[in-house]
Short mmCIF file of C-alpha atoms in Angstrom, two decimals:
data_model
loop_
_atom_site.label_atom_id
_atom_site.label_comp_id
_atom_site.label_asym_id
_atom_site.label_seq_id
_atom_site.Cartn_x
_atom_site.Cartn_y
_atom_site.Cartn_z
CA MET A 1 -0.45 -1.87 16.80
CA VAL A 2 -3.36 -3.03 14.72
CA PHE A 3 -1.54 -2.66 11.22
CA ALA A 4 1.14 -4.81 12.54
CA ASP A 5 -1.24 -7.44 14.11
CA LEU A 6 -3.32 -7.91 10.92
CA MET A 7 -0.27 -7.99 8.48
CA SER A 8 0.87 -10.70 10.73
CA SER A 9 -2.21 -12.89 11.57
CA GLY A 10 -2.81 -14.69 8.66
CA THR A 11 -6.21 -13.24 8.07
CA LEU A 12 -5.29 -11.38 4.58
CA THR A 13 -4.71 -14.38 2.60
CA CYS A 14 -3.92 -12.41 -0.93
CA GLN A 15 -0.77 -10.66 -1.51
CA SER A 16 0.89 -8.68 -4.16
CA GLN A 17 3.52 -6.10 -5.10
CA LEU A 18 3.80 -2.99 -7.32
CA ARG A 19 7.00 -1.37 -7.75
CA ILE A 20 6.56 2.56 -9.51
CA PRO A 21 9.80 3.19 -10.79
CA SER A 22 10.74 6.99 -10.58
CA SER A 23 7.97 8.48 -9.88
CA ASN A 24 6.48 12.04 -10.99
CA GLN A 25 5.81 12.73 -7.08
CA ASP A 26 8.33 12.37 -4.33
CA PHE A 27 7.40 9.81 -1.74
CA LEU A 28 6.30 12.41 0.86
CA SER A 29 4.03 13.76 -1.36
CA ILE A 30 2.13 10.51 -2.19
CA ILE A 31 1.80 9.04 1.42
CA ASN A 32 0.59 12.66 2.35
CA LYS A 33 -2.64 11.70 0.51
CA ILE A 34 -2.99 8.30 1.87
CA PHE A 35 -1.03 7.60 4.75
CA VAL A 36 -2.38 6.20 8.33
CA GLU A 37 1.40 5.67 9.71
CA LYS A 38 4.84 7.00 8.74
CA ILE A 39 7.47 5.60 10.49
CA ASN A 40 11.16 6.53 8.54
CA SER A 41 10.45 5.97 4.82
CA ALA A 42 7.40 3.54 5.16
CA ALA A 43 3.92 4.24 5.58
CA SER A 44 1.34 1.73 6.28
CA LEU A 45 -2.47 2.35 5.64
CA TYR A 46 -5.16 -0.16 6.93
CA ALA A 47 -9.11 -0.15 5.33
CA GLU A 48 -12.33 -1.83 5.41
CA THR A 49 -14.46 -1.28 1.74
CA ILE A 50 -18.07 -0.74 2.47
CA LEU A 51 -18.45 -4.68 1.55
CA GLY A 52 -16.38 -5.72 4.39
CA GLN A 53 -13.11 -6.68 2.41
CA LEU A 54 -10.01 -5.84 4.51
CA ILE A 55 -7.15 -4.57 3.10
CA ALA A 56 -3.37 -3.04 4.02
CA LEU A 57 -0.84 -1.55 2.41
CA LEU A 58 2.69 -0.80 2.96
CA PHE A 59 4.56 1.77 0.94
CA LYS A 60 8.23 1.96 0.98
CA SER A 61 10.36 4.86 -0.75
CA ILE A 62 13.38 2.04 -1.68
CA ASN A 63 16.20 4.47 -2.92
CA SER A 64 17.33 7.78 -3.99
CA GLN A 65 15.32 7.61 -7.27
CA ASN A 66 11.96 7.94 -5.45
CA ASP A 67 11.28 4.57 -6.53
CA ILE A 68 8.28 3.57 -4.17
CA LEU A 69 7.68 -0.20 -3.55
CA ILE A 70 4.03 -1.30 -2.55
CA ASP A 71 2.92 -4.64 -1.09
CA ASP A 72 -0.39 -5.27 -0.10
CA LYS A 73 -2.25 -7.97 1.37
CA SER A 74 -6.26 -8.26 1.14
CA THR A 75 -9.12 -10.54 1.88
CA GLU A 76 -10.40 -10.52 -1.92
CA THR A 77 -7.55 -11.13 -5.05
CA HIS A 78 -9.70 -9.34 -7.48
CA TYR A 79 -10.28 -6.35 -5.25
CA LEU A 80 -6.44 -5.75 -4.70
CA SER A 81 -5.68 -6.72 -8.32
CA ASN A 82 -8.03 -3.61 -9.21
CA LEU A 83 -6.60 -1.09 -6.25
CA MET A 84 -3.32 -1.55 -7.13
CA GLU A 85 -4.28 -0.87 -10.93
CA GLU A 86 -5.95 2.47 -9.98
CA ILE A 87 -3.03 3.60 -7.44
CA LYS A 88 -0.32 2.64 -10.42
CA THR A 89 -2.43 4.79 -12.74
CA SER A 90 -2.75 7.60 -10.27
CA LEU A 91 0.68 7.72 -9.38
CA LYS A 92 2.12 7.95 -13.16
#
């Protein structure tokens, strides 16, 4: 339960959210590339960068049109915004 503990601990102080409307790829195809844990229509990812920055992502399939909602938390705002932009670009 490392992911749940990390998400609720307050250690990750920066947060943002990204919604990708009607992605060209279905939810399962996307999370098969990146997921750590999948439960129903959500997948979570936890990582630590080589610089020691912690990041946690939660990918959720939110409706029948394949919209994806990505919640993220990290210890670094700048790193998090760059990562979300990379994800947004790669999933278009």
